[in-house]
mmCIF file of C-alpha atoms and ligand atoms in Angstrom:
data_model
loop_
_atom_site.group_PDB
_atom_site.id
_atom_site.type_symbol
_atom_site.label_atom_id
_atom_site.label_comp_id
_atom_site.label_asym_id
_atom_site.label_seq_id
_atom_site.Cartn_x
_atom_site.Cartn_y
_atom_site.Cartn_z
ATOM 1 C CA MET A 12 13.095 7.233 -34.908
ATOM 2 C CA SER A 13 14.787 5.493 -31.821
ATOM 3 C CA ALA A 14 11.432 3.090 -30.952
ATOM 4 C CA SER A 15 13.552 1.747 -28.373
ATOM 5 C CA LYS A 16 12.446 3.701 -24.762
ATOM 6 C CA LYS A 17 9.206 5.005 -25.722
ATOM 7 C CA ILE A 18 5.992 4.741 -23.405
ATOM 8 C CA LEU A 19 2.413 6.452 -23.940
ATOM 9 C CA VAL A 20 1.405 7.456 -20.949
ATOM 10 C CA THR A 21 -2.400 8.398 -20.723
ATOM 11 C CA GLY A 22 -2.997 10.866 -18.499
ATOM 12 C CA GLY A 23 0.265 12.069 -18.073
ATOM 13 C CA ALA A 24 -0.130 15.620 -17.219
ATOM 14 C CA GLY A 25 -2.436 14.947 -14.137
ATOM 15 C CA TYR A 26 -1.234 14.454 -10.437
ATOM 16 C CA ILE A 27 0.674 10.944 -10.525
ATOM 17 C CA GLY A 28 0.707 10.646 -14.055
ATOM 18 C CA SER A 29 3.319 13.865 -14.103
ATOM 19 C CA HIS A 30 4.997 12.624 -11.463
ATOM 20 C CA THR A 31 5.986 9.998 -13.618
ATOM 21 C CA ILE A 32 6.858 11.664 -16.099
ATOM 22 C CA VAL A 33 9.857 12.928 -14.000
ATOM 23 C CA GLU A 34 10.945 9.643 -13.205
ATOM 24 C CA LEU A 35 10.443 8.284 -16.431
ATOM 25 C CA ILE A 36 12.649 10.842 -17.704
ATOM 26 C CA GLN A 37 15.076 10.603 -15.950
ATOM 27 C CA ASN A 38 15.407 6.557 -16.077
ATOM 28 C CA GLY A 39 16.047 6.811 -20.317
ATOM 29 C CA PHE A 40 12.481 6.399 -21.182
ATOM 30 C CA GLU A 41 10.874 8.807 -23.531
ATOM 31 C CA PRO A 42 7.406 9.650 -22.821
ATOM 32 C CA VAL A 43 4.977 10.045 -24.889
ATOM 33 C CA ILE A 44 2.051 12.047 -22.707
ATOM 34 C CA VAL A 45 -1.742 11.826 -23.613
ATOM 35 C CA ASP A 46 -3.910 14.082 -21.890
ATOM 36 C CA ASP A 47 -6.877 16.087 -22.847
ATOM 37 C CA PHE A 48 -6.334 18.538 -19.848
ATOM 38 C CA ARG A 49 -10.659 18.155 -18.742
ATOM 39 C CA ASN A 50 -8.811 17.216 -15.135
ATOM 40 C CA SER A 51 -5.679 18.966 -15.709
ATOM 41 C CA HIS A 52 -3.902 21.907 -16.188
ATOM 42 C CA ARG A 53 -1.476 22.392 -18.945
ATOM 43 C CA SER A 54 1.132 24.535 -16.320
ATOM 44 C CA ALA A 55 2.278 20.948 -15.333
ATOM 45 C CA ILE A 56 3.431 20.545 -18.824
ATOM 46 C CA GLU A 57 5.587 23.884 -18.006
ATOM 47 C CA GLY A 58 6.508 22.533 -14.915
ATOM 48 C CA LEU A 59 8.150 19.165 -16.083
ATOM 49 C CA GLY A 60 9.790 20.974 -18.853
ATOM 50 C CA LYS A 61 11.713 23.115 -16.054
ATOM 51 C CA ILE A 62 12.762 19.364 -13.983
ATOM 52 C CA THR A 63 13.987 17.552 -17.178
ATOM 53 C CA ASN A 64 14.783 20.276 -18.797
ATOM 54 C CA SER A 65 13.366 18.215 -22.149
ATOM 55 C CA THR A 66 10.786 18.997 -24.256
ATOM 56 C CA ILE A 67 7.894 17.246 -23.324
ATOM 57 C CA ILE A 68 6.007 16.078 -26.012
ATOM 58 C CA VAL A 69 2.458 15.795 -25.103
ATOM 59 C CA ARG A 70 -0.779 14.650 -27.790
ATOM 60 C CA GLU A 71 -3.787 16.661 -27.289
ATOM 61 C CA VAL A 72 -6.322 13.170 -26.735
ATOM 62 C CA ASP A 73 -9.046 11.625 -25.347
ATOM 63 C CA VAL A 74 -8.212 7.937 -24.764
ATOM 64 C CA CYS A 75 -12.235 7.540 -25.206
ATOM 65 C CA ASP A 76 -11.332 8.785 -29.071
ATOM 66 C CA TYR A 77 -10.550 5.996 -31.032
ATOM 67 C CA SER A 78 -9.542 7.051 -34.213
ATOM 68 C CA ALA A 79 -8.113 9.885 -32.823
ATOM 69 C CA LEU A 80 -5.755 7.215 -30.339
ATOM 70 C CA LYS A 81 -4.715 5.100 -33.367
ATOM 71 C CA ALA A 82 -3.580 8.634 -34.728
ATOM 72 C CA VAL A 83 -0.898 7.934 -31.835
ATOM 73 C CA PHE A 84 -0.979 4.492 -31.885
ATOM 74 C CA GLU A 85 0.403 5.295 -35.391
ATOM 75 C CA GLU A 86 3.110 7.949 -35.193
ATOM 76 C CA PHE A 87 5.471 6.852 -32.299
ATOM 77 C CA SER A 88 5.758 2.979 -31.897
ATOM 78 C CA PHE A 89 6.369 2.084 -28.109
ATOM 79 C CA ILE A 90 7.734 0.002 -25.966
ATOM 80 C CA GLY A 91 5.448 0.260 -22.838
ATOM 81 C CA ILE A 92 1.965 1.539 -21.974
ATOM 82 C CA ILE A 93 1.086 3.689 -18.715
ATOM 83 C CA HIS A 94 -3.020 4.079 -18.119
ATOM 84 C CA PHE A 95 -3.972 6.645 -16.355
ATOM 85 C CA ALA A 96 -6.521 8.618 -17.688
ATOM 86 C CA ALA A 97 -9.351 7.938 -15.418
ATOM 87 C CA TYR A 98 -12.146 10.049 -13.763
ATOM 88 C CA LYS A 99 -11.624 9.104 -9.734
ATOM 89 C CA ALA A 100 -13.830 11.200 -7.147
ATOM 90 C CA VAL A 101 -15.531 8.769 -5.666
ATOM 91 C CA GLY A 102 -18.555 11.145 -4.405
ATOM 92 C CA GLU A 103 -18.923 12.408 -7.849
ATOM 93 C CA SER A 104 -19.069 9.064 -9.488
ATOM 94 C CA VAL A 105 -22.316 7.758 -7.443
ATOM 95 C CA GLN A 106 -23.671 11.279 -8.786
ATOM 96 C CA GLU A 107 -22.885 10.355 -12.415
ATOM 97 C CA PRO A 108 -22.445 6.769 -13.028
ATOM 98 C CA LEU A 109 -22.696 6.247 -16.475
ATOM 99 C CA LYS A 110 -19.796 9.225 -16.931
ATOM 100 C CA TYR A 111 -17.474 6.556 -14.689
ATOM 101 C CA TYR A 112 -18.242 3.766 -16.421
ATOM 102 C CA ARG A 113 -18.104 5.048 -20.290
ATOM 103 C CA ASN A 114 -14.795 7.119 -19.076
ATOM 104 C CA ASN A 115 -13.228 4.134 -17.002
ATOM 105 C CA ILE A 116 -13.804 1.101 -19.624
ATOM 106 C CA VAL A 117 -13.897 2.774 -22.439
ATOM 107 C CA GLY A 118 -10.282 4.250 -22.504
ATOM 108 C CA LEU A 119 -8.921 1.162 -20.916
ATOM 109 C CA ILE A 120 -10.316 -1.117 -23.546
ATOM 110 C CA ASN A 121 -9.415 1.346 -26.516
ATOM 111 C CA CYS A 122 -5.431 1.149 -24.768
ATOM 112 C CA LEU A 123 -5.882 -2.506 -24.384
ATOM 113 C CA GLU A 124 -6.593 -2.470 -27.471
ATOM 114 C CA PHE A 125 -4.181 -0.706 -29.511
ATOM 115 C CA ALA A 126 -1.621 -2.904 -27.695
ATOM 116 C CA GLN A 127 -2.452 -6.035 -28.983
ATOM 117 C CA GLU A 128 -2.938 -3.979 -32.511
ATOM 118 C CA PHE A 129 0.263 -2.655 -32.688
ATOM 119 C CA GLY A 130 2.289 -5.401 -30.760
ATOM 120 C CA VAL A 131 2.817 -2.921 -27.310
ATOM 121 C CA GLU A 132 3.985 -5.755 -25.007
ATOM 122 C CA ASN A 133 4.586 -3.368 -21.624
ATOM 123 C CA PHE A 134 1.246 -2.114 -20.266
ATOM 124 C CA VAL A 135 0.884 -0.986 -16.877
ATOM 125 C CA PHE A 136 -2.400 0.330 -15.892
ATOM 126 C CA SER A 137 -3.322 1.941 -12.484
ATOM 127 C CA SER A 138 -5.461 0.681 -10.382
ATOM 128 C CA SER A 139 -6.515 1.016 -6.545
ATOM 129 C CA CYS A 140 -7.246 0.143 -3.209
ATOM 130 C CA THR A 141 -10.611 0.788 -3.451
ATOM 131 C CA VAL A 142 -11.029 -2.529 -5.491
ATOM 132 C CA TYR A 143 -10.953 -4.508 -1.586
ATOM 133 C CA GLY A 144 -13.740 -3.419 -0.844
ATOM 134 C CA GLU A 145 -15.366 -3.002 2.696
ATOM 135 C CA ARG A 146 -13.512 -5.630 4.510
ATOM 136 C CA LYS A 147 -13.958 -6.926 7.987
ATOM 137 C CA GLY A 148 -11.360 -7.034 10.568
ATOM 138 C CA VAL A 149 -8.125 -6.773 8.618
ATOM 139 C CA SER A 150 -5.997 -3.447 8.180
ATOM 140 C CA VAL A 151 -3.633 -4.726 6.311
ATOM 141 C CA VAL A 152 -3.990 -6.296 2.987
ATOM 142 C CA THR A 153 -2.327 -8.946 0.868
ATOM 143 C CA GLU A 154 -2.633 -8.705 -3.021
ATOM 144 C CA ALA A 155 -4.210 -12.043 -2.549
ATOM 145 C CA GLU A 156 -7.406 -11.129 -0.400
ATOM 146 C CA GLU A 157 -10.759 -11.709 -2.184
ATOM 147 C CA MET A 158 -12.108 -8.160 -3.212
ATOM 148 C CA GLN A 159 -15.431 -7.474 -1.780
ATOM 149 C CA PRO A 160 -17.963 -5.066 -3.518
ATOM 150 C CA ALA A 161 -17.343 -1.798 -4.632
ATOM 151 C CA ASN A 162 -19.044 0.762 -2.291
ATOM 152 C CA ALA A 163 -19.792 3.451 -5.799
ATOM 153 C CA PRO A 164 -19.321 3.702 -9.103
ATOM 154 C CA TYR A 165 -15.438 4.551 -9.034
ATOM 155 C CA GLY A 166 -14.850 1.382 -7.393
ATOM 156 C CA ASN A 167 -16.469 -0.515 -9.091
ATOM 157 C CA THR A 168 -14.826 0.899 -12.570
ATOM 158 C CA LYS A 169 -11.218 -0.339 -11.437
ATOM 159 C CA GLN A 170 -12.636 -4.081 -10.130
ATOM 160 C CA ILE A 171 -14.528 -4.337 -13.256
ATOM 161 C CA GLY A 172 -11.135 -2.627 -15.067
ATOM 162 C CA GLU A 173 -9.407 -5.862 -13.899
ATOM 163 C CA GLN A 174 -11.341 -8.374 -14.408
ATOM 164 C CA ILE A 175 -10.950 -7.028 -18.230
ATOM 165 C CA ILE A 176 -7.839 -7.614 -17.845
ATOM 166 C CA HIS A 177 -7.393 -10.747 -16.615
ATOM 167 C CA ASP A 178 -9.993 -11.488 -19.595
ATOM 168 C CA PHE A 179 -7.768 -10.196 -21.911
ATOM 169 C CA VAL A 180 -4.654 -12.441 -20.576
ATOM 170 C CA GLN A 181 -6.496 -15.673 -21.402
ATOM 171 C CA ASN A 182 -5.097 -15.549 -24.554
ATOM 172 C CA GLU A 183 -1.605 -14.988 -26.014
ATOM 173 C CA THR A 184 -1.616 -11.600 -27.262
ATOM 174 C CA GLY A 185 1.904 -11.091 -26.025
ATOM 175 C CA VAL A 186 0.727 -8.409 -23.898
ATOM 176 C CA LYS A 187 2.265 -8.525 -20.487
ATOM 177 C CA ILE A 188 -0.355 -5.908 -17.279
ATOM 178 C CA LEU A 189 0.516 -4.723 -14.235
ATOM 179 C CA SER A 190 -2.442 -3.403 -12.367
ATOM 180 C CA LEU A 191 -0.688 -0.919 -9.329
ATOM 181 C CA ARG A 192 -3.347 -0.952 -6.634
ATOM 182 C CA TYR A 193 -2.274 1.766 -5.672
ATOM 183 C CA PHE A 194 -3.427 3.544 -1.580
ATOM 184 C CA ASN A 195 -2.717 7.113 -1.181
ATOM 185 C CA PRO A 196 -0.608 8.708 -2.676
ATOM 186 C CA VAL A 197 0.391 12.223 -1.492
ATOM 187 C CA GLY A 198 2.810 14.762 -1.101
ATOM 188 C CA ALA A 199 4.776 16.599 -4.440
ATOM 189 C CA HIS A 200 8.093 16.720 -6.707
ATOM 190 C CA LYS A 201 10.568 18.287 -4.111
ATOM 191 C CA SER A 202 10.856 21.084 -6.728
ATOM 192 C CA SER A 203 7.572 22.252 -5.941
ATOM 193 C CA LEU A 204 7.320 22.244 -9.745
ATOM 194 C CA ILE A 205 4.689 19.971 -9.886
ATOM 195 C CA GLY A 206 2.063 18.317 -6.976
ATOM 196 C CA GLU A 207 -2.294 18.072 -7.246
ATOM 197 C CA LEU A 208 -4.391 20.279 -9.060
ATOM 198 C CA PRO A 209 -7.474 19.295 -8.130
ATOM 199 C CA LEU A 210 -10.084 20.882 -10.275
ATOM 200 C CA GLY A 211 -12.154 23.331 -8.346
ATOM 201 C CA LYS A 212 -12.345 21.886 -4.496
ATOM 202 C CA PRO A 213 -10.828 18.998 -3.446
ATOM 203 C CA ASN A 214 -11.970 15.613 -2.203
ATOM 204 C CA ASN A 215 -8.829 14.229 -0.301
ATOM 205 C CA LEU A 216 -7.566 15.116 2.701
ATOM 206 C CA PHE A 217 -3.856 16.311 2.171
ATOM 207 C CA PRO A 218 -5.510 19.031 -0.772
ATOM 208 C CA ILE A 219 -7.588 19.960 2.072
ATOM 209 C CA VAL A 220 -5.368 19.960 5.281
ATOM 210 C CA ALA A 221 -2.734 22.549 3.084
ATOM 211 C CA GLN A 222 -5.850 24.269 1.503
ATOM 212 C CA THR A 223 -7.079 25.098 5.660
ATOM 213 C CA ALA A 224 -3.246 25.749 6.368
ATOM 214 C CA ALA A 225 -2.836 28.364 3.472
ATOM 215 C CA GLY A 226 -6.927 30.365 4.191
ATOM 216 C CA LYS A 227 -7.810 28.665 1.302
ATOM 217 C CA MET A 228 -10.928 26.973 2.943
ATOM 218 C CA LYS A 229 -12.540 27.789 6.145
ATOM 219 C CA GLN A 230 -12.010 24.366 8.709
ATOM 220 C CA LEU A 231 -11.162 20.652 8.615
ATOM 221 C CA ILE A 232 -13.927 18.267 8.825
ATOM 222 C CA VAL A 233 -12.469 15.418 10.442
ATOM 223 C CA ASN A 234 -15.005 12.418 9.432
ATOM 224 C CA GLY A 235 -15.406 10.755 12.133
ATOM 225 C CA ASN A 236 -13.778 10.128 15.707
ATOM 226 C CA ASP A 237 -15.699 6.871 17.293
ATOM 227 C CA TYR A 238 -13.397 4.497 15.620
ATOM 228 C CA SER A 239 -11.617 1.740 16.614
ATOM 229 C CA THR A 240 -8.293 3.294 15.926
ATOM 230 C CA LYS A 241 -5.091 4.489 18.008
ATOM 231 C CA ASP A 242 -6.976 7.556 18.613
ATOM 232 C CA GLY A 243 -10.303 7.570 17.302
ATOM 233 C CA THR A 244 -10.099 9.124 13.416
ATOM 234 C CA CYS A 245 -9.601 6.632 10.127
ATOM 235 C CA VAL A 246 -5.922 5.526 8.781
ATOM 236 C CA ARG A 247 -4.865 5.478 6.110
ATOM 237 C CA ASP A 248 -1.402 4.280 4.027
ATOM 238 C CA TYR A 249 -0.386 7.311 2.934
ATOM 239 C CA VAL A 250 2.355 7.093 -0.338
ATOM 240 C CA HIS A 251 5.021 9.844 -1.470
ATOM 241 C CA VAL A 252 2.933 10.141 -5.099
ATOM 242 C CA SER A 253 7.302 10.367 -6.186
ATOM 243 C CA ASP A 254 8.050 6.929 -4.440
ATOM 244 C CA VAL A 255 4.603 5.655 -6.815
ATOM 245 C CA ALA A 256 6.354 7.905 -9.777
ATOM 246 C CA ASP A 257 9.068 5.467 -9.698
ATOM 247 C CA ALA A 258 7.080 2.474 -9.177
ATOM 248 C CA HIS A 259 5.702 2.862 -12.871
ATOM 249 C CA VAL A 260 9.714 2.226 -13.426
ATOM 250 C CA LYS A 261 10.000 0.133 -12.016
ATOM 251 C CA GLY A 262 6.429 -1.913 -12.986
ATOM 252 C CA ILE A 263 8.081 -1.065 -16.994
ATOM 253 C CA GLU A 264 11.883 -2.610 -16.541
ATOM 254 C CA TRP A 265 10.166 -5.697 -14.414
ATOM 255 C CA LEU A 266 7.592 -6.600 -17.682
ATOM 256 C CA GLU A 267 9.752 -5.666 -20.435
ATOM 257 C CA LYS A 268 12.344 -8.707 -18.587
ATOM 258 C CA GLN A 269 9.450 -11.237 -18.664
ATOM 259 C CA ASP A 270 7.895 -13.557 -21.261
ATOM 260 C CA GLY A 271 4.244 -14.477 -22.513
ATOM 261 C CA THR A 272 1.414 -12.663 -21.347
ATOM 262 C CA PHE A 273 -0.081 -12.456 -18.307
ATOM 263 C CA ALA A 274 -1.797 -9.963 -15.686
ATOM 264 C CA GLU A 275 -0.123 -9.238 -12.160
ATOM 265 C CA VAL A 276 -1.234 -7.535 -9.276
ATOM 266 C CA VAL A 277 1.067 -5.274 -7.106
ATOM 267 C CA ASN A 278 0.010 -2.786 -3.828
ATOM 268 C CA ILE A 279 1.985 0.235 -3.756
ATOM 269 C CA GLY A 280 2.510 1.043 -0.424
ATOM 270 C CA THR A 281 4.468 2.315 2.756
ATOM 271 C CA GLY A 282 3.023 -0.637 5.215
ATOM 272 C CA LYS A 283 2.453 1.746 7.654
ATOM 273 C CA GLY A 284 -0.600 3.474 8.593
ATOM 274 C CA THR A 285 -1.045 7.194 10.317
ATOM 275 C CA SER A 286 -4.637 8.707 11.423
ATOM 276 C CA ILE A 287 -5.746 11.738 10.101
ATOM 277 C CA LEU A 288 -5.126 12.981 13.457
ATOM 278 C CA GLU A 289 -0.954 12.194 12.945
ATOM 279 C CA ILE A 290 -1.749 13.961 9.710
ATOM 280 C CA ILE A 291 -3.170 17.316 10.925
ATOM 281 C CA HIS A 292 -0.252 17.939 14.014
ATOM 282 C CA THR A 293 2.112 16.543 11.146
ATOM 283 C CA PHE A 294 0.830 20.044 9.053
ATOM 284 C CA GLU A 295 0.622 22.028 12.401
ATOM 285 C CA GLU A 296 4.498 21.292 13.041
ATOM 286 C CA ILE A 297 5.953 21.523 9.361
ATOM 287 C CA SER A 298 3.746 24.537 8.464
ATOM 288 C CA GLY A 299 3.843 26.451 11.917
ATOM 289 C CA ILE A 300 0.376 27.211 11.091
ATOM 290 C CA LYS A 301 -2.506 26.478 14.350
ATOM 291 C CA LEU A 302 -5.535 24.429 11.340
ATOM 292 C CA ASN A 303 -9.017 25.323 12.253
ATOM 293 C CA TRP A 304 -10.598 21.631 11.964
ATOM 294 C CA THR A 305 -13.166 20.511 13.974
ATOM 295 C CA PHE A 306 -14.300 16.450 14.044
ATOM 296 C CA GLY A 307 -17.459 15.880 12.148
ATOM 297 C CA PRO A 308 -20.143 12.949 11.674
ATOM 298 C CA ARG A 309 -18.253 10.041 9.461
ATOM 299 C CA ARG A 310 -18.027 10.228 6.059
ATOM 300 C CA GLU A 311 -20.379 7.974 4.492
ATOM 301 C CA GLY A 312 -18.673 4.401 2.861
ATOM 302 C CA ASP A 313 -15.328 5.274 4.584
ATOM 303 C CA ILE A 314 -12.974 1.944 5.486
ATOM 304 C CA GLN A 315 -11.794 3.066 9.349
ATOM 305 C CA GLU A 316 -8.515 0.973 8.817
ATOM 306 C CA ILE A 317 -6.195 0.137 5.701
ATOM 307 C CA TYR A 318 -2.279 -0.139 4.617
ATOM 308 C CA ALA A 319 -0.892 -2.017 2.237
ATOM 309 C CA GLY A 320 1.004 -5.157 2.621
ATOM 310 C CA VAL A 321 4.100 -4.803 1.058
ATOM 311 C CA GLU A 322 5.895 -8.062 0.693
ATOM 312 C CA LYS A 323 4.443 -8.180 -3.126
ATOM 313 C CA SER A 324 6.602 -5.048 -4.166
ATOM 314 C CA LYS A 325 9.196 -5.724 -2.514
ATOM 315 C CA LYS A 326 9.649 -9.511 -4.380
ATOM 316 C CA LEU A 327 8.599 -8.523 -7.731
ATOM 317 C CA LEU A 328 9.287 -4.554 -8.354
ATOM 318 C CA ASN A 329 12.502 -4.933 -5.590
ATOM 319 C CA TRP A 330 10.678 -1.439 -5.595
ATOM 320 C CA GLU A 331 9.404 0.365 -1.564
ATOM 321 C CA SER A 332 8.259 3.683 -0.646
ATOM 322 C CA GLY A 333 11.304 5.493 0.573
ATOM 323 C CA ARG A 334 10.579 8.758 1.827
ATOM 324 C CA THR A 335 8.332 9.618 5.334
ATOM 325 C CA VAL A 336 4.933 10.382 5.570
ATOM 326 C CA ARG A 337 7.211 13.659 6.836
ATOM 327 C CA GLU A 338 8.690 14.888 3.941
ATOM 328 C CA ALA A 339 5.155 14.290 1.942
ATOM 329 C CA VAL A 340 3.879 17.214 3.781
ATOM 330 C CA GLN A 341 6.750 19.484 3.793
ATOM 331 C CA ASP A 342 6.789 19.053 -0.124
ATOM 332 C CA ALA A 343 3.031 19.368 -0.322
ATOM 333 C CA TRP A 344 2.463 22.454 2.643
ATOM 334 C CA ASN A 345 5.665 23.840 0.239
ATOM 335 C CA TRP A 346 3.166 23.314 -2.952
ATOM 336 C CA GLU A 347 0.852 24.622 -1.439
ATOM 337 C CA GLN A 348 2.781 27.920 -0.472
ATOM 338 C CA GLN A 349 4.706 28.046 -4.413
ATOM 339 C CA LEU A 350 0.655 27.937 -5.856
ATOM 340 C CA GLU A 351 -0.275 30.287 -3.437
ATOM 341 C CA ASN A 352 3.186 32.924 -4.873
ATOM 342 C CA ASP A 353 1.247 32.497 -8.135
HETATM 343 C C1 UD1 B 520 -10.593 7.923 -2.005
HETATM 344 C C2 UD1 B 520 -12.043 6.804 -2.196
HETATM 345 C C3 UD1 B 520 -10.015 6.353 -3.207
HETATM 346 C C4 UD1 B 520 -9.941 6.445 -3.689
HETATM 347 C C5 UD1 B 520 -9.001 7.747 -3.308
HETATM 348 C C6 UD1 B 520 -8.781 8.796 -4.413
HETATM 349 C C7 UD1 B 520 -12.859 6.757 -0.242
HETATM 350 C C8 UD1 B 520 -14.009 5.592 0.780
HETATM 351 N N1 UD1 B 520 -11.775 6.724 -1.094
HETATM 352 O O1 UD1 B 520 -9.818 7.702 -0.744
HETATM 353 O O2 UD1 B 520 -11.519 5.143 -3.468
HETATM 354 O O3 UD1 B 520 -8.539 5.868 -4.507
HETATM 355 O O4 UD1 B 520 -9.949 8.814 -2.824
HETATM 356 O O5 UD1 B 520 -9.513 9.962 -4.433
HETATM 357 O O6 UD1 B 520 -13.547 7.909 -0.661
HETATM 358 N N2 UD1 B 520 -10.215 12.800 5.482
HETATM 359 C C9 UD1 B 520 -11.250 14.040 6.795
HETATM 360 N N3 UD1 B 520 -11.827 14.979 6.183
HETATM 361 C C10 UD1 B 520 -11.842 15.671 4.884
HETATM 362 C C11 UD1 B 520 -11.694 15.256 3.505
HETATM 363 C C12 UD1 B 520 -11.360 13.368 4.007
HETATM 364 O O7 UD1 B 520 -11.839 13.659 7.784
HETATM 365 O O8 UD1 B 520 -12.040 16.860 4.376
HETATM 366 C C13 UD1 B 520 -10.729 11.839 5.555
HETATM 367 C C14 UD1 B 520 -11.594 10.733 5.912
HETATM 368 O O9 UD1 B 520 -12.725 10.658 5.959
HETATM 369 C C15 UD1 B 520 -10.635 9.783 5.033
HETATM 370 C C16 UD1 B 520 -9.524 10.173 5.082
HETATM 371 O O10 UD1 B 520 -9.730 11.383 5.342
HETATM 372 O O11 UD1 B 520 -10.416 8.966 6.707
HETATM 373 C C17 UD1 B 520 -7.880 10.042 3.905
HETATM 374 O O12 UD1 B 520 -10.074 10.555 2.818
HETATM 375 P P1 UD1 B 520 -9.075 10.382 1.536
HETATM 376 O O13 UD1 B 520 -7.660 11.601 1.326
HETATM 377 O O14 UD1 B 520 -10.647 11.011 0.794
HETATM 378 O O15 UD1 B 520 -8.846 9.327 0.452
HETATM 379 P P2 UD1 B 520 -9.773 8.282 0.586
HETATM 380 O O16 UD1 B 520 -10.281 8.260 1.645
HETATM 381 O O17 UD1 B 520 -8.506 6.699 1.787
#
C-alpha cells in the first residue's frame, strides 16, 4: 500500500472534519477518518462518498482509547495527522469541565505521542480564536496577540493544547505542528450533501437562524443590542467552512515543505466583521422568509467584536478565504432545506 499520501483525520465525520475530507481527496490525499460518532452522524460518511465518488475509510475509534488508536497507526502509514476530535460547546464545558479536559487533552496527547512513535511529521491541530480570550478594545487580532485567560473550560482546553504543543516541540522529534485558530466557521458544502448537524439543540448562531427560518425553532433571541458596534449587536468573523477545510490542505502542503521540529499558529478567518443583525438580514433576503427574532439580554462571556488578522495565513500558507458571508448563508440555507426534505 502506498504510504505517500495517507492523512489521519480524527473527528473526520464532524462539521469541519467532513468538509476537510472533501478537500483532501480532491487534492490527491488519502484521508483515514477516526471518529466514534459520539458527536457526529454516519450520514456524513455517505455524503462524503457521494461528493468524492470514492470509498471513505473510517475506523470507529475513540481518540482517548490508547490501544485502539495505536492499532490505527499500526494499520496505516501516515504522512500527516489532522486532529479535530474534541468537544466544543462553551456552555456545556462549564457544566462538565472534566469531560472537556479528559476528551480534548487526552485525545491530543495520544495523537502527539503516536506522531512521535510512528514518525508522522506533519500535524495540524484544531485551535480556536477563543484562545485570545477577553481583550480590551482590540477587535482585529493577530497571532502575536497575547492570550488572556479563557472564559470557559472549552477555551482553556485549546489554550492548554497549544501550550502542550509548544512544550512538545522543544525536543527534536521531527514533528512539525500547525495550530489553526478558527474564527466562526459557517455554511455547508455547496452540494448540500454535508453540513453542520448539531446533535440536539444548536448553540451557534447560523444553525439557530437556519432552524428558525425553517420553523424548527420558534424564535431567535439576539443576545444584546447595546454593544459599541455598528448596530449594537456582536460582531464576528464568519468564514465559510469549505474555505476552512481548504486551509487544512494548504497547511499540510506547507508543513510537508518544512524541516525540523516546530510549532506555528495561524488565524483562519476572513478579516471582516459581520454583526448578528447583518446575518439575520442576509438570511431573510436569501430565504425570502421573515425571521421571528427579538432582542434579549447579553450572553454571559460574549466578546463584543472580534475578527481575524489575516496577513499570516496569506503569507505563510498562501491561503485566504475566497467565499463571502452571503455564499455561506446561501449554502447554510440550502443545507437546512435539504434536511427538512429528508
Ligand atoms: C462560540 C464560542 C467559541 C467557539 C465557537 C464554536 C463563546 C463566547 N464562544 O463562538 O469559543 O469556538 O462558538 O462553537 O461562546 N447569538 C445570538 N443568538 C443565538 C446564538 C448566538 O444572538 O441564539 C450570538 C452570540 O451571542 C454571538 C454571535 O451570535 O454574539 C455568534 O455566536 P456563536 O455562533 O455561538 O459563536 P461565538 O460566540 O462567536
